[in-house]
Short mmCIF file of C-alpha atoms and ligand atoms in Angstrom, two decimals:
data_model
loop_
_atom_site.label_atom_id
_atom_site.label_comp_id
_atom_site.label_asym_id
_atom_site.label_seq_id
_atom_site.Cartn_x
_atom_site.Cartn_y
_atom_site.Cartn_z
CA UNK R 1167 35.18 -72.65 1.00
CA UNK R 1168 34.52 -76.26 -0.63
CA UNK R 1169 31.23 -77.79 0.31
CA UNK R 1170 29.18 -74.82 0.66
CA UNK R 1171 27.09 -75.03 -1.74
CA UNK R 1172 25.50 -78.17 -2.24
CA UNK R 1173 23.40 -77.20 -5.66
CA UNK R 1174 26.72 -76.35 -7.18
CA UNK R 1175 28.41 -79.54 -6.21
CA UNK R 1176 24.95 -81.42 -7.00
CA UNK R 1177 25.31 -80.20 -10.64
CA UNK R 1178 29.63 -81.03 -11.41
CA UNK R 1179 30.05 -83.85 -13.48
CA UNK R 1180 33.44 -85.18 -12.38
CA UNK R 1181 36.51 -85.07 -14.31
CA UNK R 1182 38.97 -87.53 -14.09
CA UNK R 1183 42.49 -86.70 -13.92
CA UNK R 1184 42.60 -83.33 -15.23
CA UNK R 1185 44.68 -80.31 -14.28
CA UNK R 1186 44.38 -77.15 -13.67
CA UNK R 1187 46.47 -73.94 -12.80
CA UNK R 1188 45.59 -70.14 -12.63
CA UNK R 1189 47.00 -66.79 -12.98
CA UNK R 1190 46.13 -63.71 -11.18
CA UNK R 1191 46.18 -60.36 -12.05
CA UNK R 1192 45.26 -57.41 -10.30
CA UNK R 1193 43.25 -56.65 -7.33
CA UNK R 1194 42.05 -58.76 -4.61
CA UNK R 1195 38.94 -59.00 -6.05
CA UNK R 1196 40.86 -61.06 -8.54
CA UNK R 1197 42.25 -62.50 -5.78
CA UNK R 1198 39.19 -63.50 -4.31
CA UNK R 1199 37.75 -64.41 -7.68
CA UNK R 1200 40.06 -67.06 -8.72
CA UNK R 1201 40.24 -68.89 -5.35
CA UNK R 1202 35.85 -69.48 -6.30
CA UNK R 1203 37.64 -70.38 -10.03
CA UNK R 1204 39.66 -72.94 -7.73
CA UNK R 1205 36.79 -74.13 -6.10
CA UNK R 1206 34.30 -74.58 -8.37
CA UNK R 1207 37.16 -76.78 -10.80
CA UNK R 1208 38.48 -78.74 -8.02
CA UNK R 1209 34.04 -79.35 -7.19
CA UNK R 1210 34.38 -80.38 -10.84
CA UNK R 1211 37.15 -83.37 -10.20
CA UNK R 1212 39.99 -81.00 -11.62
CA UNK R 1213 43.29 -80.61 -9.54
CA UNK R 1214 45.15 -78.22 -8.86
CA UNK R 1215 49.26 -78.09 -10.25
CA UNK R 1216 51.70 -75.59 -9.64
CA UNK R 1217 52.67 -74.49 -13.26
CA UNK R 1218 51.00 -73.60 -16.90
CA UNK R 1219 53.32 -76.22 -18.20
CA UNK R 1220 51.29 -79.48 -16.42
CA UNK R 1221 48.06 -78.21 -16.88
CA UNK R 1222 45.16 -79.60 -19.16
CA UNK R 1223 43.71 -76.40 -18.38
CA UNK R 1224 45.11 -73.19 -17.88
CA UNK R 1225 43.16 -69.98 -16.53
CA UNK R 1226 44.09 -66.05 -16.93
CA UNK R 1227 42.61 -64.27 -14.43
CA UNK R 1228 42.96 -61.10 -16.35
CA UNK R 1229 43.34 -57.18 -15.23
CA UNK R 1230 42.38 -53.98 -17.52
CA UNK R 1231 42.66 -51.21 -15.15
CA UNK R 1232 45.79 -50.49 -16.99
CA UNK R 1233 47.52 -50.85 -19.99
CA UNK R 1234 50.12 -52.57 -18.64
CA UNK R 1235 48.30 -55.11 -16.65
CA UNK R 1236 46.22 -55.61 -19.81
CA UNK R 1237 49.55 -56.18 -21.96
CA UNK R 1238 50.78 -58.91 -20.26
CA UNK R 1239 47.63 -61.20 -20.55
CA UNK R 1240 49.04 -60.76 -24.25
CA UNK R 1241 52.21 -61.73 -23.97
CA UNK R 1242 51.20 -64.78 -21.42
CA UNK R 1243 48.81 -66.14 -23.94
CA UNK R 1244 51.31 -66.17 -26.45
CA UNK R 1245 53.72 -67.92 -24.55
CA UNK R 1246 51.30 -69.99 -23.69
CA UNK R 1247 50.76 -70.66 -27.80
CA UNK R 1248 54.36 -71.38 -27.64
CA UNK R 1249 54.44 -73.90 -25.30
CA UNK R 1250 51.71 -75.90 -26.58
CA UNK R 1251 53.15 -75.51 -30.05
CA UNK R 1252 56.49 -76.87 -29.10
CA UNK R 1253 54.88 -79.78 -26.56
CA UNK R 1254 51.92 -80.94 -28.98
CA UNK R 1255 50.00 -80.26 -25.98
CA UNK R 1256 46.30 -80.45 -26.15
CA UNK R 1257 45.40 -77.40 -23.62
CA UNK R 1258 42.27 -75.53 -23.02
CA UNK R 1259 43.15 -71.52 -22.38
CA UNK R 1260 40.63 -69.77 -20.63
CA UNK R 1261 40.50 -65.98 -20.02
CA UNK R 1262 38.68 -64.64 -17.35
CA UNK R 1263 38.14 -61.46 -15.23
CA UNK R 1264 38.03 -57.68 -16.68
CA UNK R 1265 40.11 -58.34 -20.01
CA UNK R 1266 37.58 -61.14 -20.74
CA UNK R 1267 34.61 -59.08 -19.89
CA UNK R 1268 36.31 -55.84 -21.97
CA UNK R 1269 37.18 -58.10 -25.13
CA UNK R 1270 35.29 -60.52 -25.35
CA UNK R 1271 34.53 -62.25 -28.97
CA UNK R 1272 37.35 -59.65 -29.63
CA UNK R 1273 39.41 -62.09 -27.87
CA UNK R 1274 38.68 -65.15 -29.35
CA UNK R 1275 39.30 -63.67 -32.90
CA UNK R 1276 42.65 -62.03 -31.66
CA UNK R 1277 44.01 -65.84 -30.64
CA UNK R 1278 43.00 -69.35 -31.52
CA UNK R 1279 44.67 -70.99 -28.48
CA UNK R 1280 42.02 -69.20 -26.71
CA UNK R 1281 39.15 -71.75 -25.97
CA UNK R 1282 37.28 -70.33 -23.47
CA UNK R 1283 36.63 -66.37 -21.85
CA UNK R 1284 34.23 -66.11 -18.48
CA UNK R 1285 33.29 -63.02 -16.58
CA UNK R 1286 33.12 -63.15 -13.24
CA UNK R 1287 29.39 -63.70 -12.67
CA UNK R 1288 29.96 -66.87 -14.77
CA UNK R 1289 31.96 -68.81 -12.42
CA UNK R 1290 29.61 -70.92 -11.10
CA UNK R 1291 28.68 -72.18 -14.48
CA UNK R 1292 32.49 -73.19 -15.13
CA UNK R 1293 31.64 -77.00 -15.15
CA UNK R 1294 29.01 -76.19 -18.00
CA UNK R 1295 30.96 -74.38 -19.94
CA UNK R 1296 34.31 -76.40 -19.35
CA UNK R 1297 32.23 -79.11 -21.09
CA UNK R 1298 31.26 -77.20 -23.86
CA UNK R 1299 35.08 -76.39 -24.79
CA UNK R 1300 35.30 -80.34 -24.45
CA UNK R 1301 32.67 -80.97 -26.77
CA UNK R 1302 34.70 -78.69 -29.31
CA UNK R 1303 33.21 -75.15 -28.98
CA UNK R 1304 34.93 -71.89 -28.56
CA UNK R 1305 32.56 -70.61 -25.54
CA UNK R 1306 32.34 -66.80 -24.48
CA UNK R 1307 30.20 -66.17 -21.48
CA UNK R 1308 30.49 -62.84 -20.11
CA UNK R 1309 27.15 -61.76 -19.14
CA UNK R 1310 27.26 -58.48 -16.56
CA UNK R 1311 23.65 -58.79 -15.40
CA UNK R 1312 23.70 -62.12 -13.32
CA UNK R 1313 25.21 -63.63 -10.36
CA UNK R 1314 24.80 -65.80 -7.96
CA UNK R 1315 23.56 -64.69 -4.74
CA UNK R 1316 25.29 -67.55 -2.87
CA UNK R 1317 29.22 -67.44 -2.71
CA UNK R 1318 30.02 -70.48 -4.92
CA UNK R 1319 32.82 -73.07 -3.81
CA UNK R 1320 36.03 -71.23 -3.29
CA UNK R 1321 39.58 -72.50 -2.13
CA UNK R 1322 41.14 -69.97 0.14
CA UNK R 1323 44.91 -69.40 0.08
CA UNK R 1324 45.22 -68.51 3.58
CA UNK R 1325 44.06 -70.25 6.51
CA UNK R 1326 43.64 -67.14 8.67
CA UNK R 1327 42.97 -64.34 6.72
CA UNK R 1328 39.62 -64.69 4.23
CA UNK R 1329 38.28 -62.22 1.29
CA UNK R 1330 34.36 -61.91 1.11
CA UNK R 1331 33.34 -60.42 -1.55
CA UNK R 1332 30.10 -58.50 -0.10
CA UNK R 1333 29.04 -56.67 -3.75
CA UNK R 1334 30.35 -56.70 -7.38
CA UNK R 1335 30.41 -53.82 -9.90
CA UNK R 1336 29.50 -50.21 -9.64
CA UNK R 1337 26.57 -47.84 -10.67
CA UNK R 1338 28.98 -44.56 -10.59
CA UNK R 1339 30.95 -43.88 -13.93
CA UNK R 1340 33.89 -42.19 -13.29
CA UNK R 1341 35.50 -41.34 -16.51
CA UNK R 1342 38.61 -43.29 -16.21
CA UNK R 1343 37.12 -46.36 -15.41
CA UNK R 1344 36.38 -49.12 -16.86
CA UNK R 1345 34.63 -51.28 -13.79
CA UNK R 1346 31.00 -50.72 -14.81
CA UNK R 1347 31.77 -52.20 -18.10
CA UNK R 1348 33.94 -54.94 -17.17
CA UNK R 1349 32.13 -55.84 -13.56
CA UNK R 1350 28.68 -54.55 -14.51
CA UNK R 1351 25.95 -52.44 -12.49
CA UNK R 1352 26.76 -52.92 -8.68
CA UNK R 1353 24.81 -55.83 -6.93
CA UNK R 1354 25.19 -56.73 -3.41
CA UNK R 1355 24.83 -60.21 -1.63
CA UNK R 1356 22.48 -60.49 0.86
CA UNK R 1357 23.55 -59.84 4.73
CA UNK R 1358 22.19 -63.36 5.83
CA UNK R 1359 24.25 -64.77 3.34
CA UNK R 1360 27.39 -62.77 4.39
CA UNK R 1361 27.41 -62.88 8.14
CA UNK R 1362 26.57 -66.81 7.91
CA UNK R 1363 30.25 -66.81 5.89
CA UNK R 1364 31.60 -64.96 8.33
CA UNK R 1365 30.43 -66.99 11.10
CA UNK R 1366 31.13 -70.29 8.80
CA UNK R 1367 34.87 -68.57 8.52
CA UNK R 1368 35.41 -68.10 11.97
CA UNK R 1369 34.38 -71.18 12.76
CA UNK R 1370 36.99 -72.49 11.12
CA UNK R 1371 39.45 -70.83 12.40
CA UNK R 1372 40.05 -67.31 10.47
CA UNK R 1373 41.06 -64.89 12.55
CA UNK R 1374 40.82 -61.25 10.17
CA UNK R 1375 38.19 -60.76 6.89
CA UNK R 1376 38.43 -57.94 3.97
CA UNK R 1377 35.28 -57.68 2.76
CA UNK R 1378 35.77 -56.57 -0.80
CA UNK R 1379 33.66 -55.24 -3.04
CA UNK R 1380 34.12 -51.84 -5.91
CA UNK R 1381 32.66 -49.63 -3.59
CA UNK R 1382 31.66 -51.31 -0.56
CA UNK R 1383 30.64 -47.91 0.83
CA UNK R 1384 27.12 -47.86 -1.38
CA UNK R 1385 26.82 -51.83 0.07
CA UNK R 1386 23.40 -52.97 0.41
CA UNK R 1387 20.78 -50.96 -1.85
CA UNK R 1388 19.37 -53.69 -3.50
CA UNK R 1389 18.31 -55.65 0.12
CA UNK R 1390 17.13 -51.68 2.12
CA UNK R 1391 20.43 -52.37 4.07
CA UNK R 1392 23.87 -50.62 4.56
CA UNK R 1393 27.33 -50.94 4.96
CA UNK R 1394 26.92 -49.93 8.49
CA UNK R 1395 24.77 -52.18 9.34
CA UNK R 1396 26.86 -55.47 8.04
CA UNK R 1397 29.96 -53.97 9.81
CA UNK R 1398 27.56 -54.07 12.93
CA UNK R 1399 26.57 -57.89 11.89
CA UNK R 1400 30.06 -58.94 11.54
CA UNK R 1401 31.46 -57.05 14.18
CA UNK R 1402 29.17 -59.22 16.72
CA UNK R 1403 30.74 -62.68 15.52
CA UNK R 1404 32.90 -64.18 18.12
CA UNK R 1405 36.37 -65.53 17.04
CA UNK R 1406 36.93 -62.69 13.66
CA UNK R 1407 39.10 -60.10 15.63
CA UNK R 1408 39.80 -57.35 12.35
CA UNK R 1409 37.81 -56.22 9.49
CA UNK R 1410 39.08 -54.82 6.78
CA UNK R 1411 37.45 -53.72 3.97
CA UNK R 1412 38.11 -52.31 0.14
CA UNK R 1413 37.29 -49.52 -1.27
CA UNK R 1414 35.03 -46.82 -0.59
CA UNK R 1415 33.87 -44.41 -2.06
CA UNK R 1416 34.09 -40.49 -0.84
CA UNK R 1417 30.80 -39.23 -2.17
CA UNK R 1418 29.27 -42.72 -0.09
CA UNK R 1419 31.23 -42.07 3.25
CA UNK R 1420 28.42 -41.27 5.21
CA UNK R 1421 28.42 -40.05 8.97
CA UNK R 1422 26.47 -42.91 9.92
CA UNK R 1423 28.84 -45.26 9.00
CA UNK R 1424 32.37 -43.14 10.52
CA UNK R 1425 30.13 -43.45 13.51
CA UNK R 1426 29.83 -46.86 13.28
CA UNK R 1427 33.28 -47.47 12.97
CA UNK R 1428 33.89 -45.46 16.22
CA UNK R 1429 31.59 -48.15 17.62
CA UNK R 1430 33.39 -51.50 16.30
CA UNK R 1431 36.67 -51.84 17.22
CA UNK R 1432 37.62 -54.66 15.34
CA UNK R 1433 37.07 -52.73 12.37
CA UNK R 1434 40.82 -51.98 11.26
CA UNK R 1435 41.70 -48.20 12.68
CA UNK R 1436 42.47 -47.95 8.33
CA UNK R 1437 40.56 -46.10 5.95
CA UNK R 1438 41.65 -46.32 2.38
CA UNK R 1439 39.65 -43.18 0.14
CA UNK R 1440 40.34 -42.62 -3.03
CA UNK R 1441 40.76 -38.93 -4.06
CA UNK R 1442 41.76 -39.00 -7.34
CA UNK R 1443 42.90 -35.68 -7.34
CA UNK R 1444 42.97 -32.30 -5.34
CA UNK R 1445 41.54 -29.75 -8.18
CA UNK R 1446 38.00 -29.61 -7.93
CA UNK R 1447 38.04 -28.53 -11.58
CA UNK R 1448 39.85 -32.56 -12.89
CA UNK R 1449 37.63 -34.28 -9.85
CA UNK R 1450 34.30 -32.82 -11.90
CA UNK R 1451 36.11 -34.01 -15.44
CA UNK R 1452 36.49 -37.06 -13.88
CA UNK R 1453 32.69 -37.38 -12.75
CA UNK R 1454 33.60 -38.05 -8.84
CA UNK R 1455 30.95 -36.59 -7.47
CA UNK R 1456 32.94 -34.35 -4.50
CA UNK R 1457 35.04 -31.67 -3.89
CA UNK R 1458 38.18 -31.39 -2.14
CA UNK R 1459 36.84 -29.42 0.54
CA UNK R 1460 33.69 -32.10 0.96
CA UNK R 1461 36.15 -34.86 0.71
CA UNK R 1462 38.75 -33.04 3.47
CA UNK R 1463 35.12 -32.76 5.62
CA UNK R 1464 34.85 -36.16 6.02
CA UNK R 1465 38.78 -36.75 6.89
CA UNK R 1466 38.01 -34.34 9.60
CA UNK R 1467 35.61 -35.87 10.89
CA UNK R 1468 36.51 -39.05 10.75
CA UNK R 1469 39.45 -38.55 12.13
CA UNK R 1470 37.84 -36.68 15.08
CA UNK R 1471 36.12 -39.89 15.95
CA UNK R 1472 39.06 -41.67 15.39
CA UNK R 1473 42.14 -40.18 16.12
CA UNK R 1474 45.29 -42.03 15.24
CA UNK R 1475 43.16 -43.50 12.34
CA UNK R 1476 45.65 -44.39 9.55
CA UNK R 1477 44.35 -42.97 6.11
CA UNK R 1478 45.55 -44.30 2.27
CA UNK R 1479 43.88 -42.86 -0.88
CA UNK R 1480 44.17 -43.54 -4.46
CA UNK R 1481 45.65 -40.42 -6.77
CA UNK R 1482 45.66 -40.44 -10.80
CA UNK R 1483 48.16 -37.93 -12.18
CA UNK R 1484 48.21 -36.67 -15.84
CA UNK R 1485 44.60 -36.96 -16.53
CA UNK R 1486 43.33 -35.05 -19.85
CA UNK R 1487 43.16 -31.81 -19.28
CA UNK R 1488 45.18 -31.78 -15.94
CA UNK R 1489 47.83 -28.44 -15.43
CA UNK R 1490 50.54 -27.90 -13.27
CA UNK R 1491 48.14 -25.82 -11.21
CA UNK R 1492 45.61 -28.79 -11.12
CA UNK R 1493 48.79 -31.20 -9.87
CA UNK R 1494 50.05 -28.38 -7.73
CA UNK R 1495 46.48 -28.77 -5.92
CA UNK R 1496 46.90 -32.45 -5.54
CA UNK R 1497 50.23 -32.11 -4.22
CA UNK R 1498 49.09 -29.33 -1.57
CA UNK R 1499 46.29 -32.21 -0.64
CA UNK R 1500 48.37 -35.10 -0.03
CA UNK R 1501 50.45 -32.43 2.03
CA UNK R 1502 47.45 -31.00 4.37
CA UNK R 1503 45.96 -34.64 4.51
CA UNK R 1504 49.07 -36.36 5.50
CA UNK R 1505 48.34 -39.82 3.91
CA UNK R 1506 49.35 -42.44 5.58
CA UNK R 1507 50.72 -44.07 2.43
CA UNK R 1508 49.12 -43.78 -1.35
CA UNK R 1509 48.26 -45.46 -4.45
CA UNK R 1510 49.92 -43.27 -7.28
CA UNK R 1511 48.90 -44.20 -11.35
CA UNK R 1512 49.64 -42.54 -13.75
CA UNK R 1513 46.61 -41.90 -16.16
CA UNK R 1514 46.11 -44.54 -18.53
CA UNK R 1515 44.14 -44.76 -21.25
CA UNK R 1516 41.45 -47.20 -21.34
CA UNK R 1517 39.09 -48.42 -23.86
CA UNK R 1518 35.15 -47.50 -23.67
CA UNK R 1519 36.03 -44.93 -21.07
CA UNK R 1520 34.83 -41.91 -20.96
CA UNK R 1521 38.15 -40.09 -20.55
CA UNK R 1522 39.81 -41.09 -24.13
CA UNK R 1523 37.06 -38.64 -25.75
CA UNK R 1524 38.34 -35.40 -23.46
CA UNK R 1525 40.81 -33.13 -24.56
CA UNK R 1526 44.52 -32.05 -23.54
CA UNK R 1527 45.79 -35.96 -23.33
CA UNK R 1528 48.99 -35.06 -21.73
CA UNK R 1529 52.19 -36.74 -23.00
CA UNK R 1530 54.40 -39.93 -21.26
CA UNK R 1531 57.31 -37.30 -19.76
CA UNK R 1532 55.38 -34.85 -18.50
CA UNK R 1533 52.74 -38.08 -16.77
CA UNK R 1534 55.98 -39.98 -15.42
CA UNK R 1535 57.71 -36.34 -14.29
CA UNK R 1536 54.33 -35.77 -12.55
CA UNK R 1537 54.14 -39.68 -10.87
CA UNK R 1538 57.42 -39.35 -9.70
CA UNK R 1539 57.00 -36.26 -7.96
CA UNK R 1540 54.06 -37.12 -6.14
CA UNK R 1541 55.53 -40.69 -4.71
CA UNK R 1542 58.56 -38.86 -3.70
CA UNK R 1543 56.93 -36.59 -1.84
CA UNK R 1544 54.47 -39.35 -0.16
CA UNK R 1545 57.60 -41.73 0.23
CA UNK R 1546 58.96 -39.12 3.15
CA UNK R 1547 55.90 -38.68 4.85
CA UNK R 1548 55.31 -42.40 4.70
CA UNK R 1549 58.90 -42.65 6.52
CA UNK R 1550 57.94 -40.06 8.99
CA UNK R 1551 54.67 -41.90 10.15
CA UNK R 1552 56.53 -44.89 9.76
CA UNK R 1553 59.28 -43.21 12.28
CA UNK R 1554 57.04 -42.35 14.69
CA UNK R 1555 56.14 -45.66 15.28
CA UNK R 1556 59.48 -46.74 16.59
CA UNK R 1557 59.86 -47.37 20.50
CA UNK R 1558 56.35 -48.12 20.55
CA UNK R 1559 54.26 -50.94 21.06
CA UNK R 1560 52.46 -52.90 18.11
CA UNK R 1561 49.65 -55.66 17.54
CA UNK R 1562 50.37 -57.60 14.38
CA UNK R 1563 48.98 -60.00 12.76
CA UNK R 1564 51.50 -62.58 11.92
CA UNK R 1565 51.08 -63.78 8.40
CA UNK R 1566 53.85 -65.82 7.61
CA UNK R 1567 57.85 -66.08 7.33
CA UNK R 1568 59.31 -63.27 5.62
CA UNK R 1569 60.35 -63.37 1.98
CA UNK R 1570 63.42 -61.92 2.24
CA UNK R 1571 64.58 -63.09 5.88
CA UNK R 1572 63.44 -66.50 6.71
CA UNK R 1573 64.97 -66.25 10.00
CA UNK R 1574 61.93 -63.64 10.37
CA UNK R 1575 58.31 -63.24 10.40
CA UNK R 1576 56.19 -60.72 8.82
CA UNK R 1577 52.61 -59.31 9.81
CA UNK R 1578 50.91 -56.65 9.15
CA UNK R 1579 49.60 -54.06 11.69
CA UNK R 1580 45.65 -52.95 11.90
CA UNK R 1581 46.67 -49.75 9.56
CA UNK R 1582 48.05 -52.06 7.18
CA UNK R 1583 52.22 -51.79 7.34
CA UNK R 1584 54.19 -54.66 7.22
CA UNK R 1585 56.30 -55.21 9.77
CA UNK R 1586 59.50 -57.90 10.25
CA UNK R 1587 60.29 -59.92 13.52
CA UNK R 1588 61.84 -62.89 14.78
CA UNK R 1589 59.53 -65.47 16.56
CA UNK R 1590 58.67 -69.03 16.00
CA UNK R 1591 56.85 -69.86 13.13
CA UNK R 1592 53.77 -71.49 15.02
CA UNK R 1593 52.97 -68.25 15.55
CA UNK R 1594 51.49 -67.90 12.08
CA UNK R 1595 47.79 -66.63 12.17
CA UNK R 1596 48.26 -65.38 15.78
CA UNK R 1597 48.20 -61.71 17.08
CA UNK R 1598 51.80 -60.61 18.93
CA UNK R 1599 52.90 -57.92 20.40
CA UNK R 1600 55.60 -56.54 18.68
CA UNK R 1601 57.87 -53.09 19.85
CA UNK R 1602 59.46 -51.52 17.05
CA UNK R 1603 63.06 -50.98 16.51
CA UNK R 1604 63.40 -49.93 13.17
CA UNK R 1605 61.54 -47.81 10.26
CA UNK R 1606 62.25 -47.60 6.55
CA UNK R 1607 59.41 -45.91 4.04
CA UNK R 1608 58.78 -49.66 3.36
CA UNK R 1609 58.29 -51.82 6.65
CA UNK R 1610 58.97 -51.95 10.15
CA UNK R 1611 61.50 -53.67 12.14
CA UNK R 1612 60.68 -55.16 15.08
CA UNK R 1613 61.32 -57.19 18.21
CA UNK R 1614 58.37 -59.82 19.55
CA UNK R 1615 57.46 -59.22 23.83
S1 SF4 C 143 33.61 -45.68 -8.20
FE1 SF4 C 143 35.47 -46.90 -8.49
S2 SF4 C 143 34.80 -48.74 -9.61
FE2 SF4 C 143 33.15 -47.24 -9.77
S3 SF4 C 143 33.52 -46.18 -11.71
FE3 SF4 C 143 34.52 -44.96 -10.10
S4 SF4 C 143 36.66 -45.73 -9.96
FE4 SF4 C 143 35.44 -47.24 -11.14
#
C-alpha cells in the first residue's frame, strides 16, 4: 500500500538508481512482511529487479521455525558471497525476519558479506539504516519492543487478495517455539487503524483479506478490544466478500467469538487450530495451555454453530519425551476430529527454546517413521472430504492461471482447497461458480457454470 503513510515517505531520502530484490521464507507473515520491505525501499527511490544477481541490494527474509528453513538462509548467503566474489560486485546483504532477530550480532560475525540484519519492527526505519550501511557500518537493528502502530508502505503482490497483519508476536511460550524471541511480546494495531485498511483495500478493489497475526485469537488486549469485535468491524465493509484469518490459538477460542463467526458470513466457513498433539501428558510438556478434551469442546461447538465448517490444525510429532502411546493418542485425535487437512512437522530442535533442555529427545527414524504415519493417515481422509465434494456446487475464488495447466484456472474455495477449471482469464479476482468433477488428496477438478 504505497502512499499511506505520509511521515514515512516525508522522511526517505531518495536513492537514485539502485536495486533491490528479496527473498521469502516461511509464513505469510513473511509474506506480508517483505511486501512493507518492498514498500518502504521502493518509498526510498530503490527498484525493484527480478533476481539476486542485478541487485545493489539484496534482502533475506529469513525463517527459524525449523532447522531446515533456517539452513538455507546459510547456504543462500554463501552463494550470495560467491557471486559477488566472482562479479566484483559491490552488494549490500541484508538479513531480516526470525533468523535475524534469533542471531543477530551472531550473524554478522558468522559472515562478512552480511551488511545489514533488521527485525521486523525495524522496517520502517529501513531508509535510516540503509544509509548507515552506505556510510560504511555493519548495522544490526533488531529491537522486539517497538513498532509502528501505522502499517508502513507496503507493495502487495496480489491485486485481489491482501494480508493485514492485525498483531505481531506472542505472550504464550510454548516450549517449541521460538516466536516470542524472534517476534517479541504480542502487540496489536489499533482497530481504527485496521478497518480504515480494510476499507482503503476494498476501495481499491480487493475482494478477500487474511488478517494475520501469531495468534490473532488473543487480538486486541492492549486497545480493551477483541478479535470478535474487529471481525464484526470488517465484516460491515462493503466490497471485502471473505475473511480469512491465521492462527489461533485453542486456549483463546472463546465462545464469544465462534458466535461471532456464526454471525458473519463472510468470515471463511475455515478454522485452522493448532493441536499440537492428542496426549494431554506432551500438550502440558509443551506448555499449551489445554487438554484434548477442552480442545475437542470447542470443535463441538463450533461446529454445532457451524456445520459443514472445514477444520485444519497444526500437529508436532516426536517431541522429547513423546511414546508410542502419546502418538497413538494423536493419531486417535486426528481420527475422531476428522481434519479437514493438517500441518504435520516433525519436532525440531530450536535454539533458546524451552524444549532442547527436556529429556527423551527422540531419534531422526523413529520422528520421520512417526511423520509419515500421521500424513498418510490424514492424506485419505483429506481424499474422502475432498470426494465428497464432487457433483456438487462450489464458490471459488479465482486466483490466477494454473501452474501446471495454463489452459486452466485455479481458485481456492472458502475452506481453503484449491481447485482447477477452465474459464477465461479475465476472470481473475472474481468469484465463479464452479461444479466439481474430479477429487485427488491434492485439488479439485472442476467445470465453471
Ligand atoms: S502460541 Fe504459537 S507463536 Fe506463541 S509460542 Fe505458542 S506456537 Fe509460538
Amino acid at each position: 500500500m504505497r502512499g499511506t503513510n505520509p511521515k514515512l515517505a516525508l522522511s526517505v531520502t531518495p536513492v537514485q538508481n539502485k536495486t533491490f530484490y528479496i527473498r521469502t521464507y516461511g509464513c505469510q507473515m513473511n509474506e506480508s512482511d517483505s511486501e512493507r520491505i518492498a514498500g518502504t525501499l521502493i518509498d526510498g527511490g530503490y527498484s525493484m529487479v527480478a533476481s539476486a544477481d542485478e541487485a545493489d541490494l539484496v534482502v533475506l527474509n529469513t525463517c527459524s521455525i525449523r532447522e531446515g528453513a533456517e539452513n538455507k538462509v546459510y547456504s543462500d548467503i554463501g552463494r550470495l558471497r560467491l557471486l559477488q566474489r566472482e562479479a566484483g560486485a559491490t552488494r549490500t546483504v541484508a538479513v531480516a525476519g526470525c533468523v535475524a532477530q534469533q542471531e543477530g550480532p551472531a550473524l554478522m560475525a558468522r559472515d562478512r558479506s552480511v551488511g545489514l540484519v533488521f527485525g521486523s519492527r525495524a522496517i520502517s526505519r529501513l531508509p535510516e539504516l540503509i544509509g548507515r550501511v552506505e556510510a560504511g557500518e555493519r548495522v544490526t537493528a533488531i529491537d522486539i519492543h517497538t513498532r509502528p502502530d501505522a502499517p508502513d508502505s507496503q507493495v502487495r503482490g496480489d491485486p485481489h487478495r491482501a494480508w493485514v497483519t492485525v498483531m505481531e508476536g506472542c505472550d504464550n511460550h510454548c516450549a517449541f517455539c521460538v516466536v516470542p524471541a524472534t517476534r517479541g511480546p504480542e502487540v496489536s494495531r489499533h482497530p481504527d487503524g485496521v478497518v480504515a485498511e480494510v476499507r482503503e483495500l476494498a476501495e481499491r478493489g480487493y475482494v478477500e483479506v487474511t488478517l494475520l497475526g501469531q495468534n490473532v485469537t488473543s487480538y486486541g488486549k492492549n486497545h480493551g478490544t477483541d478479535f470478535a469485535d474487529l471481525l464484526r468491524r470488517l465484516h460491515a465493509i462493503d466490497g471485502i466478500r471473505r475473511i480469512r484469518y491465521t492462527t489461533s490459538h485453542p486456549k483463546d477460542f472463546s465462545d464469544r467469538l465462534m458466535d461471532t463467526l456464526a454471525d458473519c458470513p463472510k468470515v471463511a466457513r475455515h478454522l485452522h487450530l493448532p493441536l499440537q498433539s492428542g496426549s494431554d501428558r506432551v500438550l502440558a510438556r509443551m506448555g499449551r495451555g489445554y487438554t484434548y478434551a477442552a480442545y475437542r469442546a470447542k470443535i463441538e461447538r463450533v461446529r454445532s454453530l457451524l456445520p459443514g465448517l472445514a477444520i485444519t490444525t497444526d500437529l508436532i510429532v516426536g517431541f522429547p519425551g513423546e511414546t508410542e502411546a502419546d502418538f497413538s493418542a494423536t493419531l486417535d485425535a486426528v481420527r475422531e476430529i476428522g481434519y479437514f487437512n493438517l500441518y504435520g512437522f516433525k519436532y525440531s530442535r530450536r535454539p533458546g527454546t524451552l524444549a532442547l533442555t527436556l529429556d527423551g529427545h527422540l531419534d531422526d527414524d523413529t520422528r520421520d517413521q512417526r511423520l509419515a504415519t500421521l500424513l498418510a493417515m490424514q492424506k485419505a481422509t483429506t481424499l474422502r472430504h475432498y470426494q465428497a465434494l464432487v457433483g456438487s456446487l462450489v464458490n471459488v475464488l479465482v486466483e490466477g492461471v494454473s501452474k501446471r495447466n495454463t489452459a486452466r484456472l485455479s481458485g481456492r474455495l472458502e475452506n481453503g482447497a484449491l481447485a482447477h477449471f477452465e474459464g477465461d482469464p479475465g476472470w481473475v479476482g472474481s468469484f465463479r461458480q464452479v461444479r466439481v468433477t474430479q477429487a485427488s488428496a491434492s485439488a479439485l477438478i472442476g467445470v465453471a457454470v
